[in-house]
Tab-separated table of C-alpha atoms (C1' of nucleotides) in Angstrom:
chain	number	residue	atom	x	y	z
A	12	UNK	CA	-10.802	29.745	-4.389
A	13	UNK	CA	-12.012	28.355	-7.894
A	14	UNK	CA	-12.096	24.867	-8.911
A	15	UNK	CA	-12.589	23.166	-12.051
A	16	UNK	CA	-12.988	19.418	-12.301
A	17	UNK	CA	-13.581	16.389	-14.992
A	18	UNK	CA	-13.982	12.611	-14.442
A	19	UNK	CA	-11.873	10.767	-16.643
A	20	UNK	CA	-11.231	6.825	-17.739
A	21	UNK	CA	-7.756	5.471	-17.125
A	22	UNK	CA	-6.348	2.470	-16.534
A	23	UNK	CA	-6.088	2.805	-12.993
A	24	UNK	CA	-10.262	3.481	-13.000
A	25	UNK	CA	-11.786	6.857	-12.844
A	26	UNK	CA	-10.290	9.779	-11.912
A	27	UNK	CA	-11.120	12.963	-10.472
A	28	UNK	CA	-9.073	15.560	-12.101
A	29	UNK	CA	-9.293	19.345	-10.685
A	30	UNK	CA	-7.460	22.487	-11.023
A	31	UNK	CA	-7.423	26.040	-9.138
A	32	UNK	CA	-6.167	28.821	-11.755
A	33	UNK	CA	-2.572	28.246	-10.787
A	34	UNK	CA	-3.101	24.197	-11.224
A	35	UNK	CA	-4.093	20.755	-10.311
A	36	UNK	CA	-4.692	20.377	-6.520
A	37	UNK	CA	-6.571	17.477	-7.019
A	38	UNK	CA	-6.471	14.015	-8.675
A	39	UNK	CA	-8.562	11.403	-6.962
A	40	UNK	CA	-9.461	7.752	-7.930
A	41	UNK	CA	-11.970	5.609	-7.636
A	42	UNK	CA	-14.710	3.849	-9.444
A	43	UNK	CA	-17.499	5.970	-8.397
A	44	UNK	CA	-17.692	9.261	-9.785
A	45	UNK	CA	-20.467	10.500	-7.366
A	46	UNK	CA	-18.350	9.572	-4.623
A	47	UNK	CA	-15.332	11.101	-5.931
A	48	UNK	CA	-16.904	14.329	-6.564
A	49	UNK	CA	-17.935	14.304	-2.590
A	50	UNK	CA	-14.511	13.811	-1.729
A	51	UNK	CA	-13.788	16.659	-3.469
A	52	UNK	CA	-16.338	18.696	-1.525
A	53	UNK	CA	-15.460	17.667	1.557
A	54	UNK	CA	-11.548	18.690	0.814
A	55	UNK	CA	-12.056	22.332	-0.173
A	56	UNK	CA	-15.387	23.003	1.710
A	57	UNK	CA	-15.214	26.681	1.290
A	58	UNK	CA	-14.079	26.600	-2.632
A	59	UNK	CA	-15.574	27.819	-5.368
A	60	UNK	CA	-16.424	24.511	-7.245
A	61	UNK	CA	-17.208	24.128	-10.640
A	62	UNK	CA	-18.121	20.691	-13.227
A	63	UNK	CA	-16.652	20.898	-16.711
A	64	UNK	CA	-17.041	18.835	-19.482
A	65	UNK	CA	-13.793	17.281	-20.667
A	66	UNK	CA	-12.227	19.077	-23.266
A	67	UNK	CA	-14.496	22.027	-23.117
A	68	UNK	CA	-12.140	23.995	-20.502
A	69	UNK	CA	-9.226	25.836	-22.084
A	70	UNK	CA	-7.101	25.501	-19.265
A	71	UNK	CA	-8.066	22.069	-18.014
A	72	UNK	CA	-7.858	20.168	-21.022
A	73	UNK	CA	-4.507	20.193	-21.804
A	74	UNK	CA	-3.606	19.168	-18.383
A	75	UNK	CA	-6.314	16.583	-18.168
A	76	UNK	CA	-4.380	14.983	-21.237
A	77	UNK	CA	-1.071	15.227	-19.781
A	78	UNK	CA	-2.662	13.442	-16.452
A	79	UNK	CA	-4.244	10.796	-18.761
A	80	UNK	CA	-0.685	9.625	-20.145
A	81	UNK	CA	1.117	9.862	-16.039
A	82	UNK	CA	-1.663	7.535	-15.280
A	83	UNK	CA	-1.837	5.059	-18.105
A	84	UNK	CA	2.071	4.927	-17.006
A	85	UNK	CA	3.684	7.251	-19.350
A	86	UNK	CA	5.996	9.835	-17.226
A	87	UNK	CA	5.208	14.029	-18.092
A	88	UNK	CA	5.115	16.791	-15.773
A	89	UNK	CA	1.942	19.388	-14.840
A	90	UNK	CA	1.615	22.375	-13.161
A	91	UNK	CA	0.627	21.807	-9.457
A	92	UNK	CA	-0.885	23.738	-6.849
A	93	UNK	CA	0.080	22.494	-3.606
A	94	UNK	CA	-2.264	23.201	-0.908
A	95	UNK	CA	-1.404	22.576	2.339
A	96	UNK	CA	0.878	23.262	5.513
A	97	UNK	CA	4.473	24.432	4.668
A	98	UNK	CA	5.718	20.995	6.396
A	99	UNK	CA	3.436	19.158	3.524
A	100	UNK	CA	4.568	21.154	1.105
A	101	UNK	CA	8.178	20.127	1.855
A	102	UNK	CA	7.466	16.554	1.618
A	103	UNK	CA	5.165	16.585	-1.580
A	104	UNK	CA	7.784	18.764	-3.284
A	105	UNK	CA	10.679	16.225	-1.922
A	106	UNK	CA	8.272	12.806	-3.255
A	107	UNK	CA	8.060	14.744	-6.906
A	108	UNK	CA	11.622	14.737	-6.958
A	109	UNK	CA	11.927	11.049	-6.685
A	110	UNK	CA	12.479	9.204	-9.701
A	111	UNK	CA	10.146	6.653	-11.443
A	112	UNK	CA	11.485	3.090	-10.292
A	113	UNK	CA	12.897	4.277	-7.373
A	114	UNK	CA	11.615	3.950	-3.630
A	115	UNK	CA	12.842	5.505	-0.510
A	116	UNK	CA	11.939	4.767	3.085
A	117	UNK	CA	9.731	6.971	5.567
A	118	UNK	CA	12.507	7.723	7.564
A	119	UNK	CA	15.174	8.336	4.611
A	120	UNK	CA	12.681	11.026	3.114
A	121	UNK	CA	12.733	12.284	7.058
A	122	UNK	CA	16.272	12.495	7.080
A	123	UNK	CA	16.879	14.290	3.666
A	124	UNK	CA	14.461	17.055	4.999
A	125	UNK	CA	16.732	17.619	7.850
A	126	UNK	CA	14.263	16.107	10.423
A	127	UNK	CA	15.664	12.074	10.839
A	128	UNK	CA	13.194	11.887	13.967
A	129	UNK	CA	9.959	12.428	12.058
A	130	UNK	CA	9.354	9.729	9.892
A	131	UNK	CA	5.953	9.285	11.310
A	132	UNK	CA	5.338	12.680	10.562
A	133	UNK	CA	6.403	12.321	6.977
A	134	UNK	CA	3.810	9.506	6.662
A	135	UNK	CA	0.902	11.366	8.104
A	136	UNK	CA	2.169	14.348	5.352
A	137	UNK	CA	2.227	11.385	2.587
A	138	UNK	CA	-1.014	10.233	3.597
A	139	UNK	CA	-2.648	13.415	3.142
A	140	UNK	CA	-1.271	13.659	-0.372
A	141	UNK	CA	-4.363	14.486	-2.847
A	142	UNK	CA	-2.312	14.450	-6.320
A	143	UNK	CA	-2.465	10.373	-6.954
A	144	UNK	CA	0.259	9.370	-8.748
A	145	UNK	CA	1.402	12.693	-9.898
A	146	UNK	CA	2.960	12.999	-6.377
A	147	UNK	CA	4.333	9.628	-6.207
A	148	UNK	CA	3.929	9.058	-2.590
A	149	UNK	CA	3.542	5.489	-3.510
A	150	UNK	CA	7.436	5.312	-3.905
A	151	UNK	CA	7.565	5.521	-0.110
A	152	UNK	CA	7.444	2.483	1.695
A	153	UNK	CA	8.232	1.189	5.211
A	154	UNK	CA	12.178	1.046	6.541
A	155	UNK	CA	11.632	-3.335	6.248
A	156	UNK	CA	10.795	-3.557	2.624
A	157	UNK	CA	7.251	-3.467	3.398
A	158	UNK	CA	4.383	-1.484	1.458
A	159	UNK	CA	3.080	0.666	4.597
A	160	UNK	CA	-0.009	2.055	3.487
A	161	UNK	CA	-1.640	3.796	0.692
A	162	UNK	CA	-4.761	5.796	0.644
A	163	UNK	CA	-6.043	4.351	-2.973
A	164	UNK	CA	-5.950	1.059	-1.683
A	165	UNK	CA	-2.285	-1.396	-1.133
A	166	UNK	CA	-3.169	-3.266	-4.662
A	167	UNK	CA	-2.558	-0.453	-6.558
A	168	UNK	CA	0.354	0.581	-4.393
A	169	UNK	CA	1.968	-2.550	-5.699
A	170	UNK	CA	0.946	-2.250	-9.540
A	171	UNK	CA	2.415	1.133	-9.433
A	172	UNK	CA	5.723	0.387	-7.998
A	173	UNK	CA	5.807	-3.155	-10.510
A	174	UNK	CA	4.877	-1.029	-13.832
A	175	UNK	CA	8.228	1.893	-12.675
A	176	UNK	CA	10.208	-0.942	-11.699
A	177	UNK	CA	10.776	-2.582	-15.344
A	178	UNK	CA	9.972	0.686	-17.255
B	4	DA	C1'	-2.686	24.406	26.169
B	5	DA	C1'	-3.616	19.649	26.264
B	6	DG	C1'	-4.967	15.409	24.145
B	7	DC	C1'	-5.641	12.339	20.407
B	8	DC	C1'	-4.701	10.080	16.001
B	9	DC	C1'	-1.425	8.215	12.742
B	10	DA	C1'	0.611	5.126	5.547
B	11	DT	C1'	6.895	4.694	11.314
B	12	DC	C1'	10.999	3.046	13.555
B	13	DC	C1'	14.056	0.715	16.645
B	14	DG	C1'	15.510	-2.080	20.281
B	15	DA	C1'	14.425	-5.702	23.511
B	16	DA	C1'	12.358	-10.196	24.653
C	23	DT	C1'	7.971	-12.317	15.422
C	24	DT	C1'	5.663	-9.418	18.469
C	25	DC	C1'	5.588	-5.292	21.664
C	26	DG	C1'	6.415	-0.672	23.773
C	27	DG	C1'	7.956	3.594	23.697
C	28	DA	C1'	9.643	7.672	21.225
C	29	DT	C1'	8.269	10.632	17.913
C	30	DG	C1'	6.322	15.082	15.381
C	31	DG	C1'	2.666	17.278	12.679
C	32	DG	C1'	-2.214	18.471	12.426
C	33	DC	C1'	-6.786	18.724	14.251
C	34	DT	C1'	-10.123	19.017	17.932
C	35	DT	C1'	-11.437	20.197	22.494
DNA sequence: AAGCCCATCCGAA
DNA sequence: TTCGGATGGGCTT
C-alpha cells in the first residue's frame, strides 16, 4: 500500500494528513511533527510511505485544503479510505453519519447497528478511529452525560463538541 | 483455543 | 457515589 503525507497548521495544532490512492486513512494531531510521523509508521508498518511537500501532490492537495477548513471548524466532506475490520468499518461509517452538534451515546450507536449489547465494543472501534475529526467519534460520549474518553486528549474532546454545539 | 485489555453500561448497596 | 459483573471485538500467546 502507498501513502502520501503532509504536516499542516490548524487551529487544533499540527496535523498529520495522509492518503492511500483511494483517500485519507490518516489524520493525526499533535504538536510534534516527528512524533506524528512515527505514529504513522507504527500504524501501517508494512506501507509504502512517502513525505510530500504541501501543495506539491496533485492528489493530496486538494484534500489537504478541504481537511484544513473541517478542522478550523468549517463542515466539507473528503474521500476516505477506511482501513480496518468490517465491525470498524460499520461504526466509522455510522459516526460520519452523525450530524455536527449532535451527540449520541456508546450504547445508542450499539443499538442502531443492531448489536444493543456491545457498547463496549463500539468504544474500543471508536477508539481506534485514525481520521480526527473527520470521523467525529468525538460526538460519542458516555450513556451519563459524561465525555468518556478521547484519544487526542479530553480538552479537545470538549472544544470540539462546544464549537458544533452553537454553530 | 484461551486469555487479556478496553474511550461502557446497569443494577445493587 | 462506588462496585461488580456482563459484554463483545481485536490482539497476543
Amino acid at each position: 500500500m502507498q501513502i502520501r503525507w503532509t504536516i499542516i497548521e490548524t487551529a487544533l495544532g499540527l496535523a498529520l494528513v495522509a492518503a492511500t490512492e483511494r483517500g485519507l486513512c490518516s489524520i493525526a494531531l499533535g504538536d510534534d511533527a516527528t512524533a506524528l510521523e512515527a505514529e504513522l509508521r507504527g500504524e501501517f508498518p508494512k506501507a509504502d510511505i512517502s513525505h510530500v511537500q504541501e501543495g506539491r501532490d496533485e492528489f493530496l492537495a486538494p484534500r489537504v485544503r478541504e481537511v484544513a477548513c473541517m478542522l478550523n471548524g468549517r463542515s466539507g466532506a473528503v474521500d476516505v479510505e477506511l482501513i480496518g475490520t468490517a465491525f470498524q468499518q460499520r461504526v466509522w461509517q455510522a459516526l460520519m453519519k452523525i450530524p455536527p452538534g449532535q451527540t449520541l451515546s456508546y450504547a445508542q450507536l450499539a443499538e442502531s447497528l443492531g448489536k444493543p449489547s456491545a457498547a463496549r465494543a463500539v468504544a474500543r472501534a471508536c477508539a481506534q478511529n485514525r481520521l480526527a475529526v473527520i470521523v467525529p467519534c468525538h460526538r460519542i460520549i458516555r450513556g451519563d452525560g459524561s465525555l468518556g474518553g478521547y484519544r487526542w486528549g479530553l480538552p479537545l474532546k470538549d472544544t470540539l463538541l462546544q464549537r458544533e454545539r452553537v454553530a
